[in-house]
Every structure is written in structure tokens, then in C-alpha cells.
GROMACS .gro file of C-alpha atoms in nm:
model
  303
    1UNK     CA    1   0.000   0.000   0.000
    2UNK     CA    2   0.282   0.243   0.084
    3UNK     CA    3   0.432   0.207  -0.263
    4UNK     CA    4   0.117   0.353  -0.417
    5UNK     CA    5   0.127   0.649  -0.180
    6UNK     CA    6   0.501   0.723  -0.204
    7UNK     CA    7   0.550   0.642  -0.569
    8UNK     CA    8   0.255   0.767  -0.772
    9UNK     CA    9   0.403   0.670  -1.109
   10UNK     CA   10   0.473   0.313  -1.008
   11UNK     CA   11   0.134   0.281  -0.838
   12UNK     CA   12  -0.053   0.390  -1.150
   13UNK     CA   13   0.140   0.147  -1.368
   14UNK     CA   14   0.078  -0.139  -1.127
   15UNK     CA   15  -0.291  -0.051  -1.133
   16UNK     CA   16  -0.285  -0.081  -1.511
   17UNK     CA   17  -0.083  -0.404  -1.509
   18UNK     CA   18  -0.370  -0.633  -1.597
   19UNK     CA   19  -0.519  -0.405  -1.861
   20UNK     CA   20  -0.433  -0.466  -2.223
   21UNK     CA   21  -0.287  -0.120  -2.284
   22UNK     CA   22  -0.038  -0.118  -1.994
   23UNK     CA   23   0.256  -0.266  -2.186
   24UNK     CA   24   0.205  -0.059  -2.507
   25UNK     CA   25   0.191   0.254  -2.290
   26UNK     CA   26   0.509   0.163  -2.102
   27UNK     CA   27   0.689   0.058  -2.420
   28UNK     CA   28   0.604   0.388  -2.590
   29UNK     CA   29   0.729   0.592  -2.293
   30UNK     CA   30   1.045   0.379  -2.275
   31UNK     CA   31   1.126   0.422  -2.646
   32UNK     CA   32   1.068   0.799  -2.632
   33UNK     CA   33   1.281   0.838  -2.319
   34UNK     CA   34   1.561   0.605  -2.431
   35UNK     CA   35   1.601   0.758  -2.776
   36UNK     CA   36   1.582   1.116  -2.647
   37UNK     CA   37   1.925   1.091  -2.486
   38UNK     CA   38   2.073   1.143  -2.831
   39UNK     CA   39   1.897   1.479  -2.861
   40UNK     CA   40   2.031   1.624  -2.538
   41UNK     CA   41   2.388   1.503  -2.590
   42UNK     CA   42   2.390   1.615  -2.953
   43UNK     CA   43   2.245   1.954  -2.859
   44UNK     CA   44   2.491   2.031  -2.578
   45UNK     CA   45   2.806   1.855  -2.695
   46UNK     CA   46   2.943   2.174  -2.852
   47UNK     CA   47   2.909   2.347  -2.513
   48UNK     CA   48   3.093   2.093  -2.294
   49UNK     CA   49   3.279   1.762  -2.294
   50UNK     CA   50   3.080   1.440  -2.271
   51UNK     CA   51   3.209   1.366  -1.920
   52UNK     CA   52   3.106   1.713  -1.796
   53UNK     CA   53   2.763   1.663  -1.952
   54UNK     CA   54   2.721   1.325  -1.782
   55UNK     CA   55   2.839   1.469  -1.449
   56UNK     CA   56   2.581   1.747  -1.446
   57UNK     CA   57   2.310   1.519  -1.583
   58UNK     CA   58   2.351   1.264  -1.303
   59UNK     CA   59   2.419   1.522  -1.031
   60UNK     CA   60   2.106   1.727  -1.106
   61UNK     CA   61   1.891   1.415  -1.136
   62UNK     CA   62   2.020   1.278  -0.806
   63UNK     CA   63   1.982   1.607  -0.616
   64UNK     CA   64   1.626   1.659  -0.742
   65UNK     CA   65   1.530   1.311  -0.624
   66UNK     CA   66   1.719   1.326  -0.292
   67UNK     CA   67   1.458   1.509  -0.076
   68UNK     CA   68   1.184   1.277  -0.205
   69UNK     CA   69   1.402   0.970  -0.145
   70UNK     CA   70   1.463   1.079   0.217
   71UNK     CA   71   1.109   1.195   0.296
   72UNK     CA   72   0.893   0.933   0.121
   73UNK     CA   73   0.918   0.558   0.126
   74UNK     CA   74   1.079   0.310   0.363
   75UNK     CA   75   1.400   0.390   0.542
   76UNK     CA   76   1.687   0.290   0.314
   77UNK     CA   77   1.908   0.024   0.470
   78UNK     CA   78   2.282   0.020   0.418
   79UNK     CA   79   2.252  -0.307   0.222
   80UNK     CA   80   1.991  -0.158  -0.010
   81UNK     CA   81   2.198   0.156  -0.071
   82UNK     CA   82   2.506  -0.061  -0.135
   83UNK     CA   83   2.319  -0.274  -0.391
   84UNK     CA   84   2.177   0.030  -0.571
   85UNK     CA   85   2.519   0.199  -0.572
   86UNK     CA   86   2.660  -0.112  -0.740
   87UNK     CA   87   2.383  -0.097  -0.999
   88UNK     CA   88   2.458   0.273  -1.047
   89UNK     CA   89   2.824   0.190  -1.103
   90UNK     CA   90   2.725  -0.066  -1.368
   91UNK     CA   91   2.414   0.081  -1.533
   92UNK     CA   92   2.508   0.450  -1.517
   93UNK     CA   93   2.884   0.499  -1.491
   94UNK     CA   94   3.020   0.201  -1.687
   95UNK     CA   95   2.737   0.196  -1.943
   96UNK     CA   96   2.712   0.567  -2.026
   97UNK     CA   97   3.077   0.643  -1.952
   98UNK     CA   98   3.205   0.346  -2.152
   99UNK     CA   99   3.031   0.456  -2.467
  100UNK     CA  100   3.132   0.819  -2.415
  101UNK     CA  101   3.498   0.718  -2.380
  102UNK     CA  102   3.475   0.498  -2.689
  103UNK     CA  103   3.343   0.789  -2.894
  104UNK     CA  104   3.622   1.014  -2.762
  105UNK     CA  105   3.869   0.747  -2.881
  106UNK     CA  106   3.722   0.784  -3.233
  107UNK     CA  107   3.514   0.467  -3.247
  108UNK     CA  108   3.255   0.562  -3.515
  109UNK     CA  109   2.932   0.684  -3.359
  110UNK     CA  110   2.720   0.462  -3.583
  111UNK     CA  111   2.907   0.152  -3.466
  112UNK     CA  112   2.879   0.259  -3.100
  113UNK     CA  113   2.504   0.313  -3.140
  114UNK     CA  114   2.460  -0.025  -3.308
  115UNK     CA  115   2.645  -0.211  -3.030
  116UNK     CA  116   2.453  -0.020  -2.761
  117UNK     CA  117   2.123  -0.112  -2.921
  118UNK     CA  118   2.205  -0.482  -2.926
  119UNK     CA  119   2.141  -0.467  -2.549
  120UNK     CA  120   1.810  -0.659  -2.574
  121UNK     CA  121   1.990  -0.952  -2.738
  122UNK     CA  122   2.231  -0.974  -2.444
  123UNK     CA  123   1.944  -0.944  -2.193
  124UNK     CA  124   1.757  -1.224  -2.370
  125UNK     CA  125   2.067  -1.446  -2.358
  126UNK     CA  126   2.121  -1.378  -1.984
  127UNK     CA  127   1.754  -1.410  -1.882
  128UNK     CA  128   1.744  -1.788  -1.905
  129UNK     CA  129   2.054  -1.879  -1.698
  130UNK     CA  130   2.013  -1.597  -1.442
  131UNK     CA  131   1.634  -1.556  -1.415
  132UNK     CA  132   1.499  -1.880  -1.560
  133UNK     CA  133   1.297  -1.682  -1.818
  134UNK     CA  134   1.303  -1.876  -2.144
  135UNK     CA  135   1.217  -1.719  -2.478
  136UNK     CA  136   0.989  -1.910  -2.709
  137UNK     CA  137   1.084  -1.995  -3.067
  138UNK     CA  138   0.861  -1.712  -3.190
  139UNK     CA  139   1.035  -1.465  -2.958
  140UNK     CA  140   1.379  -1.568  -3.083
  141UNK     CA  141   1.250  -1.526  -3.440
  142UNK     CA  142   1.121  -1.180  -3.348
  143UNK     CA  143   1.458  -1.096  -3.195
  144UNK     CA  144   1.636  -1.197  -3.516
  145UNK     CA  145   1.397  -0.981  -3.722
  146UNK     CA  146   1.440  -0.682  -3.488
  147UNK     CA  147   1.821  -0.709  -3.506
  148UNK     CA  148   1.796  -0.719  -3.887
  149UNK     CA  149   1.590  -0.400  -3.880
  150UNK     CA  150   1.844  -0.227  -3.655
  151UNK     CA  151   2.125  -0.329  -3.892
  152UNK     CA  152   1.935  -0.185  -4.189
  153UNK     CA  153   1.871   0.144  -4.007
  154UNK     CA  154   2.236   0.170  -3.901
  155UNK     CA  155   2.388   0.056  -4.232
  156UNK     CA  156   2.464   0.401  -4.377
  157UNK     CA  157   2.644   0.517  -4.061
  158UNK     CA  158   2.853   0.207  -3.999
  159UNK     CA  159   3.230   0.213  -4.023
  160UNK     CA  160   3.533   0.054  -3.861
  161UNK     CA  161   3.733   0.366  -3.778
  162UNK     CA  162   4.090   0.390  -3.647
  163UNK     CA  163   4.038   0.371  -3.269
  164UNK     CA  164   4.261   0.146  -3.055
  165UNK     CA  165   4.142  -0.213  -3.016
  166UNK     CA  166   4.054  -0.170  -2.647
  167UNK     CA  167   3.802   0.102  -2.735
  168UNK     CA  168   3.601  -0.145  -2.947
  169UNK     CA  169   3.613  -0.400  -2.666
  170UNK     CA  170   3.494  -0.126  -2.430
  171UNK     CA  171   3.176  -0.067  -2.632
  172UNK     CA  172   3.083  -0.436  -2.622
  173UNK     CA  173   3.175  -0.459  -2.253
  174UNK     CA  174   2.962  -0.156  -2.164
  175UNK     CA  175   2.659  -0.306  -2.334
  176UNK     CA  176   2.708  -0.644  -2.163
  177UNK     CA  177   2.750  -0.478  -1.823
  178UNK     CA  178   2.419  -0.296  -1.857
  179UNK     CA  179   2.251  -0.620  -1.965
  180UNK     CA  180   2.389  -0.792  -1.655
  181UNK     CA  181   2.277  -0.499  -1.436
  182UNK     CA  182   1.925  -0.532  -1.580
  183UNK     CA  183   1.886  -0.900  -1.495
  184UNK     CA  184   2.047  -0.851  -1.153
  185UNK     CA  185   1.804  -0.568  -1.080
  186UNK     CA  186   1.509  -0.794  -1.161
  187UNK     CA  187   1.646  -1.075  -0.942
  188UNK     CA  188   1.760  -0.863  -0.646
  189UNK     CA  189   1.542  -0.844  -0.335
  190UNK     CA  190   1.641  -0.479  -0.290
  191UNK     CA  191   1.497  -0.396  -0.634
  192UNK     CA  192   1.165  -0.361  -0.448
  193UNK     CA  193   1.293  -0.024  -0.324
  194UNK     CA  194   1.067   0.246  -0.473
  195UNK     CA  195   1.197   0.371  -0.806
  196UNK     CA  196   1.256   0.729  -0.688
  197UNK     CA  197   1.488   0.601  -0.412
  198UNK     CA  198   1.683   0.351  -0.623
  199UNK     CA  199   1.723   0.600  -0.907
  200UNK     CA  200   1.845   0.867  -0.664
  201UNK     CA  201   2.121   0.641  -0.529
  202UNK     CA  202   2.224   0.530  -0.877
  203UNK     CA  203   2.240   0.886  -1.015
  204UNK     CA  204   2.442   1.020  -0.721
  205UNK     CA  205   2.683   0.726  -0.754
  206UNK     CA  206   2.726   0.811  -1.121
  207UNK     CA  207   2.772   1.180  -1.038
  208UNK     CA  208   3.062   1.109  -0.800
  209UNK     CA  209   3.240   0.893  -1.056
  210UNK     CA  210   3.171   1.118  -1.356
  211UNK     CA  211   3.282   1.415  -1.143
  212UNK     CA  212   3.619   1.251  -1.082
  213UNK     CA  213   3.661   1.187  -1.457
  214UNK     CA  214   3.550   1.537  -1.559
  215UNK     CA  215   3.770   1.692  -1.290
  216UNK     CA  216   4.076   1.520  -1.434
  217UNK     CA  217   3.992   1.677  -1.771
  218UNK     CA  218   3.948   2.028  -1.634
  219UNK     CA  219   3.694   2.238  -1.443
  220UNK     CA  220   3.356   2.110  -1.321
  221UNK     CA  221   3.194   2.451  -1.376
  222UNK     CA  222   2.913   2.416  -1.635
  223UNK     CA  223   2.879   2.650  -1.932
  224UNK     CA  224   2.636   2.925  -1.828
  225UNK     CA  225   2.444   2.926  -2.155
  226UNK     CA  226   2.079   2.881  -2.244
  227UNK     CA  227   2.170   2.595  -2.476
  228UNK     CA  228   2.339   2.398  -2.199
  229UNK     CA  229   2.051   2.464  -1.957
  230UNK     CA  230   1.792   2.342  -2.208
  231UNK     CA  231   1.999   2.031  -2.281
  232UNK     CA  232   2.028   1.952  -1.909
  233UNK     CA  233   1.652   1.990  -1.861
  234UNK     CA  234   1.595   1.752  -2.152
  235UNK     CA  235   1.852   1.498  -2.033
  236UNK     CA  236   1.734   1.500  -1.670
  237UNK     CA  237   1.357   1.504  -1.719
  238UNK     CA  238   1.319   1.283  -2.026
  239UNK     CA  239   1.637   1.085  -2.089
  240UNK     CA  240   1.691   1.009  -1.718
  241UNK     CA  241   1.367   1.033  -1.517
  242UNK     CA  242   1.138   0.902  -1.790
  243UNK     CA  243   1.370   0.644  -1.946
  244UNK     CA  244   1.521   0.491  -1.631
  245UNK     CA  245   1.202   0.507  -1.421
  246UNK     CA  246   0.995   0.336  -1.689
  247UNK     CA  247   1.268   0.080  -1.755
  248UNK     CA  248   1.308  -0.023  -1.390
  249UNK     CA  249   0.932  -0.022  -1.327
  250UNK     CA  250   0.876  -0.239  -1.635
  251UNK     CA  251   1.142  -0.485  -1.518
  252UNK     CA  252   0.934  -0.544  -1.204
  253UNK     CA  253   0.618  -0.616  -1.400
  254UNK     CA  254   0.730  -0.798  -1.714
  255UNK     CA  255   1.002  -1.046  -1.825
  256UNK     CA  256   1.338  -0.878  -1.875
  257UNK     CA  257   1.370  -0.989  -2.240
  258UNK     CA  258   1.028  -0.844  -2.324
  259UNK     CA  259   1.111  -0.508  -2.165
  260UNK     CA  260   1.452  -0.475  -2.327
  261UNK     CA  261   1.313  -0.572  -2.669
  262UNK     CA  262   1.147  -0.230  -2.692
  263UNK     CA  263   1.496  -0.074  -2.702
  264UNK     CA  264   1.541  -0.220  -3.051
  265UNK     CA  265   1.320   0.068  -3.165
  266UNK     CA  266   1.560   0.325  -3.020
  267UNK     CA  267   1.777   0.360  -3.337
  268UNK     CA  268   1.480   0.416  -3.573
  269UNK     CA  269   1.316   0.662  -3.333
  270UNK     CA  270   1.650   0.840  -3.281
  271UNK     CA  271   1.667   0.865  -3.660
  272UNK     CA  272   1.328   1.041  -3.656
  273UNK     CA  273   1.446   1.278  -3.379
  274UNK     CA  274   1.753   1.365  -3.589
  275UNK     CA  275   1.541   1.423  -3.898
  276UNK     CA  276   1.294   1.652  -3.717
  277UNK     CA  277   1.540   1.850  -3.502
  278UNK     CA  278   1.869   1.848  -3.695
  279UNK     CA  279   1.749   1.800  -4.057
  280UNK     CA  280   1.952   1.482  -4.095
  281UNK     CA  281   1.859   1.274  -4.402
  282UNK     CA  282   1.577   1.019  -4.381
  283UNK     CA  283   1.614   0.748  -4.644
  284UNK     CA  284   1.384   0.476  -4.772
  285UNK     CA  285   1.626   0.216  -4.631
  286UNK     CA  286   1.594   0.370  -4.283
  287UNK     CA  287   1.215   0.364  -4.302
  288UNK     CA  288   1.224   0.002  -4.419
  289UNK     CA  289   1.445  -0.083  -4.121
  290UNK     CA  290   1.195   0.088  -3.889
  291UNK     CA  291   0.908  -0.125  -4.021
  292UNK     CA  292   1.112  -0.447  -3.993
  293UNK     CA  293   1.216  -0.358  -3.638
  294UNK     CA  294   0.853  -0.292  -3.543
  295UNK     CA  295   0.755  -0.637  -3.668
  296UNK     CA  296   1.036  -0.801  -3.470
  297UNK     CA  297   0.950  -0.616  -3.146
  298UNK     CA  298   0.582  -0.705  -3.189
  299UNK     CA  299   0.670  -1.074  -3.226
  300UNK     CA  300   0.902  -1.067  -2.926
  301UNK     CA  301   0.657  -0.881  -2.701
  302UNK     CA  302   0.337  -1.070  -2.782
  303UNK     CA  303   0.193  -1.263  -2.485
   0.00000   0.00000   0.00000
């Protein structure tokens, strides 16, 4: 009962759990939130380094949630905070920071995005041995179709680049770490902590670590520009609060492979963001990949 009172978002979703539109609603919110991270980073990257952006993104998100985490919900035990800090280290610092470092090392952005968006495949592979959640033959077929669609969407931007070998390994490792964090979150007893508390701990953990990295590169003072402020608002409210809150809430209600499958639609939707906001080209091949990905996600997510 207390979860409904202290966590309105999660309570509403749980109330909708047995209605037919609950998963489509969650999936839509997840796709919008997940793909929107590209917009904020792209918009503000000329104003500050990626590490400085990630520091202020996680710090602001954590500080906004902190008074709610302390005032509402059960008292956070040391074990629960420790577990959520570990998840923050994996799902925030290593995941986001790993890809940012790979891009700084000149791994092509298209290749980084493709590897990041193969996350659902890794979650599906880990779900059976870790959670005992087996995918049906139809779901594996849908996964294969969705991956094909992602490859088609990403085809024009793919390249090998000239980055050091460890940077390519880092991209794959970052994706696998987030996949492992996802299945561990679903299995952990402390994952029952209300989302606003767990997300607060994870964001503040990321802020400390990103702050150390950004501090080694220079000052932690943010650019005092309207562009940077708008980007931070976008990254905190949509790419962090919406994306992570919906993702973690969905993991409590649905199989991990089903939830992560929605992320296959992130590259096509990011492509639409780029077309609308930055006038990047939208080709027939990209639209074909979007349709194919939709079919694959539908097959994977069907009950």
C-alpha cells in the first residue's frame, strides 16, 4: 500500500498491469525516453565535454530526487543503498561512460550506437541462466527480425574507424555490463525499493564517478548558456527520469527480455528525432528498417 502512496508513477502502472494497454503505454514511454538521450547530448556537446555533460546530468537528477528519497518511502538500509550503488556503477557509470569514452577514442558513432542497441539480445541471452525466463521460438524469431531492422537502419552510418582495439572491446563490454545490471536488478530483493529512491542512489553514484573523470579533464563549472541549460533539462527530465524510471518499473512487472526488446526501436526513433530536429537525411532504407524492427519487437513482445 505504501508504494502507491510514495510512488505515484509506479502505483498507477501497477494498477494498469492487468489491462491490455499497460505494456504498449510503457513501451512507448520507454522508447521515447531512451532515444531522447541522443537529442540532449547532440544539442549540448558543442558546449561541454561528454564527461562534464554526464556529471551534471547525473548530479542534477540525483539532487532533485534526494529530498523525495529521504522523505517518502521506507528507510533505506545500508545493504539496499550498497546494492543500488553497485547498480549505479554498472548501469550509469560504466554503461554511459564506456560509450562516451569509446566515442572520444574515435570509435565511429554509428558503430557505437549499433552495439549499444544490441542490449536486448544480451538481456535475452542472460535471462534464461540468471532468471529462468526462457524465450519461445517465436520470440527468438522476433529478436532476429528486430536485429535485422536495426542493422538496416544503421547501415549508412557504420564504419570501422581507427580507434585502438581496447576502445572497441569497451563498447561491447559496456553493453554487456548494462545487460547484466538489468537482470540482476530484476532478481535482487532490494529492487523492491521504490523507483525514486533507487534511481536517486544510482544517479548520485554516477555523479561522484563522472565528477572525478571530468575533474581530471578540467573544471567542473558548467557553461552558463541557455543551450546547456535546455539540454540539461531535456537529459534530466526525459532521458533520465522518464527512461530509467519506466525501464526499472517495467522490469518489475514484465520479463526482462520483453522489456529490453522495446529498445530495438531506439535507433529508428532516434533517426526520426535527428530528422525533425537536426534535418539529418531520412532514407527509404531507414524507413524500411523501422518497419522491420517494429515487426520483430511485436513478435518478441506478444503474450
